[in-house]
Amino acid sequence: MPGAALKELLINVVHRVRGIMFALLCAFSFASASIAISKASETENPVRVVLLSWATILVLTGPAIVVRRSCVPLTMGEFVIDNICGCVQALATISLNVAIGLVTPAVAVPLYSCMPIVVMLLMIVVDLRLPRPWNVAFTILAIIGVLLITKPPFLEFLVPDDQSLRGLDPLGLILGISSALFYGIYLLLIKKQNEVRSVSTLWMCCMTAIYSVGICATVITIGGIQFVPNMADSFLYCCLAGVFLLLGLVSLVAAVEKETAEVVSILLTSEIFFVFIMQLVLLHIPIDVYSGVGALLIAIACIGISSLESYDRVIDENTNDESEQEISDCESEHTPLVD
């Protein structure tokens, strides 16, 4: 009996925290994909690394096209919107993955993690509402974190003898920030879509993979990027990156189904710390103080923004429930009694 009770207790605990486990698995998978992309980029062009990674995802999710079109036919409007979402997410993932290849994961991933801040700013523009003071404070905190990570020239002027302030690729920094912007736009599009209909994860992954492969192939063709003769190791890392990316995307959807989006956003900031640990252990690349402090400030800002959004949602739900209860009470008072 004690064994059965313990087993039931463990099952209940796992059932309650499975959303958290999926979110942490998503963060770990994305961090692993970042390290694999960085490793492959040591001997391969970052654009070709992204191409091979998403080609792997396309092979794994290709059947989703046939299944989606045969089981749940799409209208022309839905098909166009899905293509737009896939294209925007492709631009986001290409920006992030190429940035990882140009700069270290410990620099690119924290910049991409500013996504909740970008979403908040976009919502302010879309809804035409003023931000709350705490949101402004967390946004400023995130901007400071971004400045510490990107290491603008004025920091080098203030601390001329610090070698860690030199050597970052400007294109990698721009792409890292761009990935947060594109992901923010993608999340808003998906949020609007989910209010109308359910969007299949594999279908969206497949659409993103098609556009990612197409965009990367175009860049390679126009830019004249050459193939590397000995690319067995980099090909393996590219395939691993594709598998981890797909696992992360599927885990993200599972996490959102079990937990609120705010809780998932908070847990996804753990990707920063996963990347730091993996970069130190696997790539043997040290983390400079500026990147570490900047990443910590961004994580605090994202957690703060997500927590405030969650609090506001709970307040709104409680207010709506109270209003509905008052309306129900008024209707019951004015309802005539029937003998």
Tab-separated table of C-alpha atoms in Angstrom:
chain	number	residue	atom	x	y	z
A	1	MET	CA	0.000	0.000	0.000
A	2	PRO	CA	2.717	2.585	0.797
A	3	GLY	CA	4.327	1.790	-2.567
A	4	ALA	CA	1.036	2.310	-4.405
A	5	ALA	CA	0.430	5.588	-2.567
A	6	LEU	CA	3.934	6.808	-3.430
A	7	LYS	CA	3.449	5.831	-7.066
A	8	GLU	CA	0.137	7.706	-7.218
A	9	LEU	CA	1.767	10.735	-5.567
A	10	LEU	CA	4.582	10.739	-8.147
A	11	ILE	CA	2.078	10.442	-10.998
A	12	ASN	CA	0.107	13.413	-9.650
A	13	VAL	CA	3.281	15.490	-9.244
A	14	VAL	CA	4.437	14.696	-12.786
A	15	HIS	CA	0.953	15.484	-14.115
A	16	ARG	CA	0.995	18.880	-12.402
A	17	VAL	CA	4.507	19.881	-13.498
A	18	ARG	CA	4.544	18.393	-16.998
A	19	GLY	CA	3.969	21.816	-18.536
A	20	ILE	CA	7.047	23.080	-16.693
A	21	MET	CA	9.009	20.015	-17.815
A	22	PHE	CA	8.039	20.616	-21.456
A	23	ALA	CA	9.085	24.286	-21.183
A	24	LEU	CA	12.475	23.347	-19.721
A	25	LEU	CA	12.897	20.662	-22.408
A	26	CYS	CA	12.168	23.332	-25.010
A	27	ALA	CA	14.805	25.670	-23.534
A	28	PHE	CA	17.343	22.827	-23.359
A	29	SER	CA	16.601	21.764	-26.958
A	30	PHE	CA	16.971	25.294	-28.333
A	31	ALA	CA	20.218	25.734	-26.381
A	32	SER	CA	21.532	22.420	-27.747
A	33	ALA	CA	20.612	23.490	-31.291
A	34	SER	CA	22.493	26.765	-30.763
A	35	ILE	CA	25.627	24.931	-29.664
A	36	ALA	CA	25.381	22.494	-32.604
A	37	ILE	CA	25.024	25.407	-35.050
A	38	SER	CA	27.989	27.188	-33.483
A	39	LYS	CA	30.086	24.024	-33.715
A	40	ALA	CA	29.149	23.433	-37.357
A	41	SER	CA	29.927	27.073	-38.207
A	42	GLU	CA	33.554	26.566	-37.181
A	43	THR	CA	34.230	24.804	-40.510
A	44	GLU	CA	31.142	25.752	-42.529
A	45	ASN	CA	29.465	28.957	-43.659
A	46	PRO	CA	26.645	29.887	-41.200
A	47	VAL	CA	24.095	30.271	-44.020
A	48	ARG	CA	24.773	26.751	-45.285
A	49	VAL	CA	24.550	25.464	-41.701
A	50	VAL	CA	21.060	26.953	-41.413
A	51	LEU	CA	20.138	25.520	-44.813
A	52	LEU	CA	21.158	21.981	-43.833
A	53	SER	CA	19.514	22.250	-40.395
A	54	TRP	CA	16.153	23.288	-41.807
A	55	ALA	CA	16.457	20.799	-44.642
A	56	THR	CA	16.593	18.132	-41.906
A	57	ILE	CA	13.402	19.547	-40.380
A	58	LEU	CA	11.777	19.635	-43.812
A	59	VAL	CA	12.516	15.939	-44.313
A	60	LEU	CA	11.067	15.110	-40.879
A	61	THR	CA	7.937	17.255	-41.233
A	62	GLY	CA	7.329	16.916	-44.985
A	63	PRO	CA	4.486	14.411	-44.529
A	64	ALA	CA	2.637	17.107	-42.551
A	65	ILE	CA	1.855	18.854	-45.847
A	66	VAL	CA	0.019	15.819	-47.236
A	67	VAL	CA	-1.736	15.084	-43.935
A	68	ARG	CA	-2.776	18.704	-43.390
A	69	ARG	CA	-4.110	19.179	-46.911
A	70	SER	CA	-6.018	15.884	-46.940
A	71	CYS	CA	-7.437	15.887	-43.398
A	72	VAL	CA	-8.089	19.586	-42.744
A	73	PRO	CA	-8.397	21.524	-46.021
A	74	LEU	CA	-7.417	25.185	-45.765
A	75	THR	CA	-9.197	28.126	-47.301
A	76	MET	CA	-7.163	30.427	-49.544
A	77	GLY	CA	-7.066	33.095	-46.817
A	78	GLU	CA	-5.816	30.624	-44.196
A	79	PHE	CA	-3.208	29.284	-46.600
A	80	VAL	CA	-1.914	32.819	-47.310
A	81	ILE	CA	-1.746	33.663	-43.592
A	82	ASP	CA	0.118	30.417	-42.855
A	83	ASN	CA	2.605	31.270	-45.608
A	84	ILE	CA	3.151	34.724	-44.117
A	85	CYS	CA	3.679	33.214	-40.651
A	86	GLY	CA	6.089	30.629	-42.058
A	87	CYS	CA	8.059	33.311	-43.914
A	88	VAL	CA	8.323	35.564	-40.837
A	89	GLN	CA	9.406	32.674	-38.610
A	90	ALA	CA	11.931	31.643	-41.266
A	91	LEU	CA	13.439	35.143	-41.212
A	92	ALA	CA	13.561	34.973	-37.400
A	93	THR	CA	15.264	31.581	-37.250
A	94	ILE	CA	17.703	32.412	-40.061
A	95	SER	CA	18.656	35.672	-38.321
A	96	LEU	CA	19.211	33.894	-35.004
A	97	ASN	CA	21.074	30.884	-36.394
A	98	VAL	CA	23.368	32.928	-38.639
A	99	ALA	CA	24.030	35.275	-35.699
A	100	ILE	CA	25.041	32.257	-33.599
A	101	GLY	CA	27.530	31.321	-36.318
A	102	LEU	CA	28.974	34.837	-36.536
A	103	VAL	CA	29.169	35.540	-32.801
A	104	THR	CA	29.105	33.158	-29.847
A	105	PRO	CA	25.807	31.597	-28.647
A	106	ALA	CA	26.235	33.445	-25.336
A	107	VAL	CA	25.884	36.713	-27.280
A	108	ALA	CA	23.195	35.813	-29.851
A	109	VAL	CA	20.774	33.911	-27.595
A	110	PRO	CA	20.338	36.671	-24.957
A	111	LEU	CA	19.639	39.172	-27.755
A	112	TYR	CA	16.958	36.861	-29.158
A	113	SER	CA	15.589	36.392	-25.630
A	114	CYS	CA	14.461	40.042	-25.660
A	115	MET	CA	11.415	38.716	-27.524
A	116	PRO	CA	8.915	39.350	-24.637
A	117	ILE	CA	10.049	42.986	-24.570
A	118	VAL	CA	9.526	43.260	-28.328
A	119	VAL	CA	6.064	41.667	-28.039
A	120	MET	CA	5.103	44.154	-25.321
A	121	LEU	CA	6.253	47.110	-27.458
A	122	LEU	CA	4.403	45.776	-30.514
A	123	MET	CA	1.229	45.307	-28.453
A	124	ILE	CA	1.484	48.930	-27.328
A	125	VAL	CA	1.630	50.021	-30.982
A	126	VAL	CA	-1.188	47.687	-32.074
A	127	ASP	CA	-3.531	48.433	-29.159
A	128	LEU	CA	-2.570	52.152	-28.962
A	129	ARG	CA	-2.234	52.043	-25.177
A	130	LEU	CA	0.317	53.624	-22.876
A	131	PRO	CA	2.810	51.282	-21.161
A	132	ARG	CA	2.745	50.835	-17.409
A	133	PRO	CA	5.623	52.359	-15.404
A	134	TRP	CA	6.986	48.940	-14.441
A	135	ASN	CA	6.977	47.868	-18.087
A	136	VAL	CA	9.012	50.951	-18.977
A	137	ALA	CA	11.472	50.155	-16.179
A	138	PHE	CA	11.922	46.539	-17.328
A	139	THR	CA	12.302	47.693	-20.932
A	140	ILE	CA	15.095	50.084	-19.931
A	141	LEU	CA	16.714	47.245	-17.985
A	142	ALA	CA	16.608	45.032	-21.081
A	143	ILE	CA	18.084	47.823	-23.239
A	144	ILE	CA	20.969	48.150	-20.792
A	145	GLY	CA	21.491	44.386	-21.040
A	146	VAL	CA	21.526	44.580	-24.837
A	147	LEU	CA	24.082	47.408	-24.730
A	148	LEU	CA	26.352	45.370	-22.441
A	149	ILE	CA	26.146	42.358	-24.774
A	150	THR	CA	26.590	44.271	-28.046
A	151	LYS	CA	29.447	46.324	-26.560
A	152	PRO	CA	28.976	49.580	-28.497
A	153	PRO	CA	32.010	51.786	-29.233
A	154	PHE	CA	31.425	54.110	-26.271
A	155	LEU	CA	32.087	51.202	-23.873
A	156	GLU	CA	35.466	50.651	-25.517
A	157	PHE	CA	36.120	54.377	-25.123
A	158	LEU	CA	35.267	54.221	-21.421
A	159	VAL	CA	37.362	51.075	-20.803
A	160	PRO	CA	40.110	51.182	-23.484
A	161	ASP	CA	42.238	48.402	-21.980
A	162	ASP	CA	39.495	45.753	-21.841
A	163	GLN	CA	40.089	43.266	-24.683
A	164	SER	CA	36.637	41.634	-24.219
A	165	LEU	CA	35.052	44.749	-25.754
A	166	ARG	CA	36.566	44.003	-29.171
A	167	GLY	CA	36.135	41.504	-31.960
A	168	LEU	CA	32.327	41.065	-32.237
A	169	ASP	CA	30.895	40.881	-35.744
A	170	PRO	CA	28.444	43.826	-36.243
A	171	LEU	CA	26.344	41.750	-38.679
A	172	GLY	CA	25.947	39.022	-36.032
A	173	LEU	CA	24.733	41.583	-33.486
A	174	ILE	CA	22.253	43.115	-35.953
A	175	LEU	CA	20.894	39.677	-36.871
A	176	GLY	CA	20.584	38.710	-33.184
A	177	ILE	CA	18.453	41.782	-32.475
A	178	SER	CA	16.498	41.259	-35.718
A	179	SER	CA	15.619	37.705	-34.646
A	180	ALA	CA	13.858	39.067	-31.541
A	181	LEU	CA	11.889	41.508	-33.720
A	182	PHE	CA	10.836	38.846	-36.249
A	183	TYR	CA	9.912	36.360	-33.501
A	184	GLY	CA	7.819	39.034	-31.800
A	185	ILE	CA	5.895	39.672	-35.031
A	186	TYR	CA	5.493	35.910	-35.545
A	187	LEU	CA	4.068	35.410	-32.043
A	188	LEU	CA	1.515	38.170	-32.592
A	189	LEU	CA	0.452	36.625	-35.912
A	190	ILE	CA	0.116	33.159	-34.357
A	191	LYS	CA	-1.800	34.588	-31.398
A	192	LYS	CA	-4.301	36.227	-33.757
A	193	GLN	CA	-4.584	32.980	-35.738
A	194	ASN	CA	-5.187	30.837	-32.642
A	195	GLU	CA	-8.085	33.117	-31.684
A	196	VAL	CA	-9.813	32.027	-34.911
A	197	ARG	CA	-8.579	28.456	-35.481
A	198	SER	CA	-6.039	25.908	-34.273
A	199	VAL	CA	-2.701	25.890	-36.107
A	200	SER	CA	-0.858	22.562	-36.461
A	201	THR	CA	2.690	22.640	-35.078
A	202	LEU	CA	4.158	20.255	-37.652
A	203	TRP	CA	2.390	22.089	-40.464
A	204	MET	CA	3.863	25.426	-39.341
A	205	CYS	CA	7.312	23.852	-38.867
A	206	CYS	CA	7.089	22.495	-42.391
A	207	MET	CA	6.074	25.891	-43.820
A	208	THR	CA	8.948	27.554	-41.944
A	209	ALA	CA	11.386	24.904	-43.191
A	210	ILE	CA	10.314	25.468	-46.813
A	211	TYR	CA	10.890	29.216	-46.578
A	212	SER	CA	14.130	28.799	-44.592
A	213	VAL	CA	15.582	26.437	-47.177
A	214	GLY	CA	14.418	28.693	-50.028
A	215	ILE	CA	15.830	31.894	-48.505
A	216	CYS	CA	19.167	30.261	-47.591
A	217	ALA	CA	19.488	28.655	-51.033
A	218	THR	CA	18.865	32.064	-52.646
A	219	VAL	CA	21.498	33.754	-50.456
A	220	ILE	CA	24.014	30.977	-51.211
A	221	THR	CA	23.373	31.253	-54.952
A	222	ILE	CA	23.547	35.058	-55.096
A	223	GLY	CA	26.488	35.268	-52.682
A	224	GLY	CA	28.471	32.546	-54.411
A	225	ILE	CA	29.098	30.661	-51.155
A	226	GLN	CA	31.350	27.688	-51.830
A	227	PHE	CA	30.966	24.142	-50.519
A	228	VAL	CA	33.490	22.823	-48.005
A	229	PRO	CA	35.246	19.675	-49.312
A	230	ASN	CA	35.425	17.883	-45.947
A	231	MET	CA	32.112	18.544	-44.222
A	232	ALA	CA	31.213	15.209	-42.594
A	233	ASP	CA	31.439	16.601	-39.052
A	234	SER	CA	29.613	19.834	-39.877
A	235	PHE	CA	26.853	17.871	-41.642
A	236	LEU	CA	26.339	15.786	-38.497
A	237	TYR	CA	26.107	18.920	-36.354
A	238	CYS	CA	23.631	20.441	-38.822
A	239	CYS	CA	21.400	17.381	-38.601
A	240	LEU	CA	21.600	17.453	-34.798
A	241	ALA	CA	20.671	21.136	-34.833
A	242	GLY	CA	17.627	20.361	-36.993
A	243	VAL	CA	16.492	17.569	-34.662
A	244	PHE	CA	16.916	19.755	-31.565
A	245	LEU	CA	15.087	22.669	-33.222
A	246	LEU	CA	12.141	20.442	-34.097
A	247	LEU	CA	12.093	18.926	-30.584
A	248	GLY	CA	12.126	22.428	-29.113
A	249	LEU	CA	9.250	23.631	-31.292
A	250	VAL	CA	7.093	20.607	-30.444
A	251	SER	CA	7.930	20.937	-26.725
A	252	LEU	CA	7.019	24.620	-26.843
A	253	VAL	CA	3.507	23.868	-28.125
A	254	ALA	CA	3.062	21.123	-25.509
A	255	ALA	CA	4.196	23.515	-22.776
A	256	VAL	CA	1.770	26.248	-23.858
A	257	GLU	CA	-1.084	23.715	-23.832
A	258	LYS	CA	-0.320	22.779	-20.197
A	259	GLU	CA	0.759	26.169	-18.801
A	260	THR	CA	0.001	29.826	-19.464
A	261	ALA	CA	2.069	31.672	-22.030
A	262	GLU	CA	3.498	33.920	-19.299
A	263	VAL	CA	4.819	30.975	-17.251
A	264	VAL	CA	6.320	29.429	-20.376
A	265	SER	CA	8.006	32.738	-21.275
A	266	ILE	CA	9.576	32.905	-17.840
A	267	LEU	CA	10.852	29.327	-18.047
A	268	LEU	CA	12.238	29.847	-21.561
A	269	THR	CA	14.704	32.414	-20.201
A	270	SER	CA	16.562	29.406	-18.771
A	271	GLU	CA	17.830	28.885	-22.342
A	272	ILE	CA	20.332	31.669	-21.666
A	273	PHE	CA	21.854	29.784	-18.752
A	274	PHE	CA	21.785	26.445	-20.610
A	275	VAL	CA	23.725	28.118	-23.420
A	276	PHE	CA	26.261	29.593	-21.006
A	277	ILE	CA	26.934	26.218	-19.398
A	278	MET	CA	27.129	24.351	-22.722
A	279	GLN	CA	29.398	26.974	-24.269
A	280	LEU	CA	31.821	26.694	-21.359
A	281	VAL	CA	31.773	22.878	-21.200
A	282	LEU	CA	31.450	21.885	-24.873
A	283	LEU	CA	32.930	24.785	-26.848
A	284	HIS	CA	35.446	25.896	-24.184
A	285	ILE	CA	34.617	29.545	-24.920
A	286	PRO	CA	34.708	31.726	-21.786
A	287	ILE	CA	31.852	34.092	-20.940
A	288	ASP	CA	32.972	37.703	-20.528
A	289	VAL	CA	31.595	39.786	-17.681
A	290	TYR	CA	29.655	42.155	-19.940
A	291	SER	CA	27.755	39.350	-21.692
A	292	GLY	CA	27.035	37.628	-18.366
A	293	VAL	CA	25.668	40.752	-16.681
A	294	GLY	CA	23.757	41.763	-19.827
A	295	ALA	CA	22.140	38.325	-20.126
A	296	LEU	CA	21.152	38.439	-16.439
A	297	LEU	CA	19.513	41.862	-16.878
A	298	ILE	CA	17.600	40.647	-19.950
A	299	ALA	CA	16.419	37.539	-18.076
A	300	ILE	CA	15.210	39.673	-15.141
A	301	ALA	CA	13.416	42.058	-17.523
A	302	CYS	CA	11.694	39.225	-19.417
A	303	ILE	CA	10.613	37.515	-16.191
A	304	GLY	CA	9.306	40.831	-14.864
A	305	ILE	CA	7.349	41.622	-18.039
A	306	SER	CA	5.859	38.114	-18.192
A	307	SER	CA	4.923	38.182	-14.499
A	308	LEU	CA	3.157	41.537	-14.865
A	309	GLU	CA	1.259	40.301	-17.919
A	310	SER	CA	0.173	37.208	-15.976
A	311	TYR	CA	-0.929	39.365	-13.023
A	312	ASP	CA	-2.923	41.688	-15.304
A	313	ARG	CA	-4.635	38.712	-16.936
A	314	VAL	CA	-5.653	37.272	-13.556
A	315	ILE	CA	-7.043	40.670	-12.472
A	316	ASP	CA	-9.020	41.010	-15.720
A	317	GLU	CA	-10.442	37.485	-15.374
A	318	ASN	CA	-11.490	38.112	-11.769
A	319	THR	CA	-13.102	41.414	-12.777
A	320	ASN	CA	-15.011	39.734	-15.601
A	321	ASP	CA	-16.169	36.939	-13.280
A	322	GLU	CA	-17.422	39.476	-10.726
A	323	SER	CA	-19.265	41.427	-13.442
A	324	GLU	CA	-20.910	38.272	-14.775
A	325	GLN	CA	-21.921	37.281	-11.241
A	326	GLU	CA	-23.486	40.711	-10.612
A	327	ILE	CA	-25.418	40.509	-13.889
A	328	SER	CA	-26.599	37.010	-12.999
A	329	ASP	CA	-27.726	38.175	-9.547
A	330	CYS	CA	-29.624	41.126	-11.035
A	331	GLU	CA	-31.388	38.888	-13.544
A	332	SER	CA	-32.388	36.431	-10.807
A	333	GLU	CA	-33.795	39.274	-8.669
A	334	HIS	CA	-35.988	40.552	-11.520
A	335	THR	CA	-37.155	37.129	-12.641
A	336	PRO	CA	-40.827	36.681	-11.583
A	337	LEU	CA	-41.621	33.629	-9.520
A	338	VAL	CA	-43.897	31.037	-11.167
A	339	ASP	CA	-46.420	29.291	-8.934
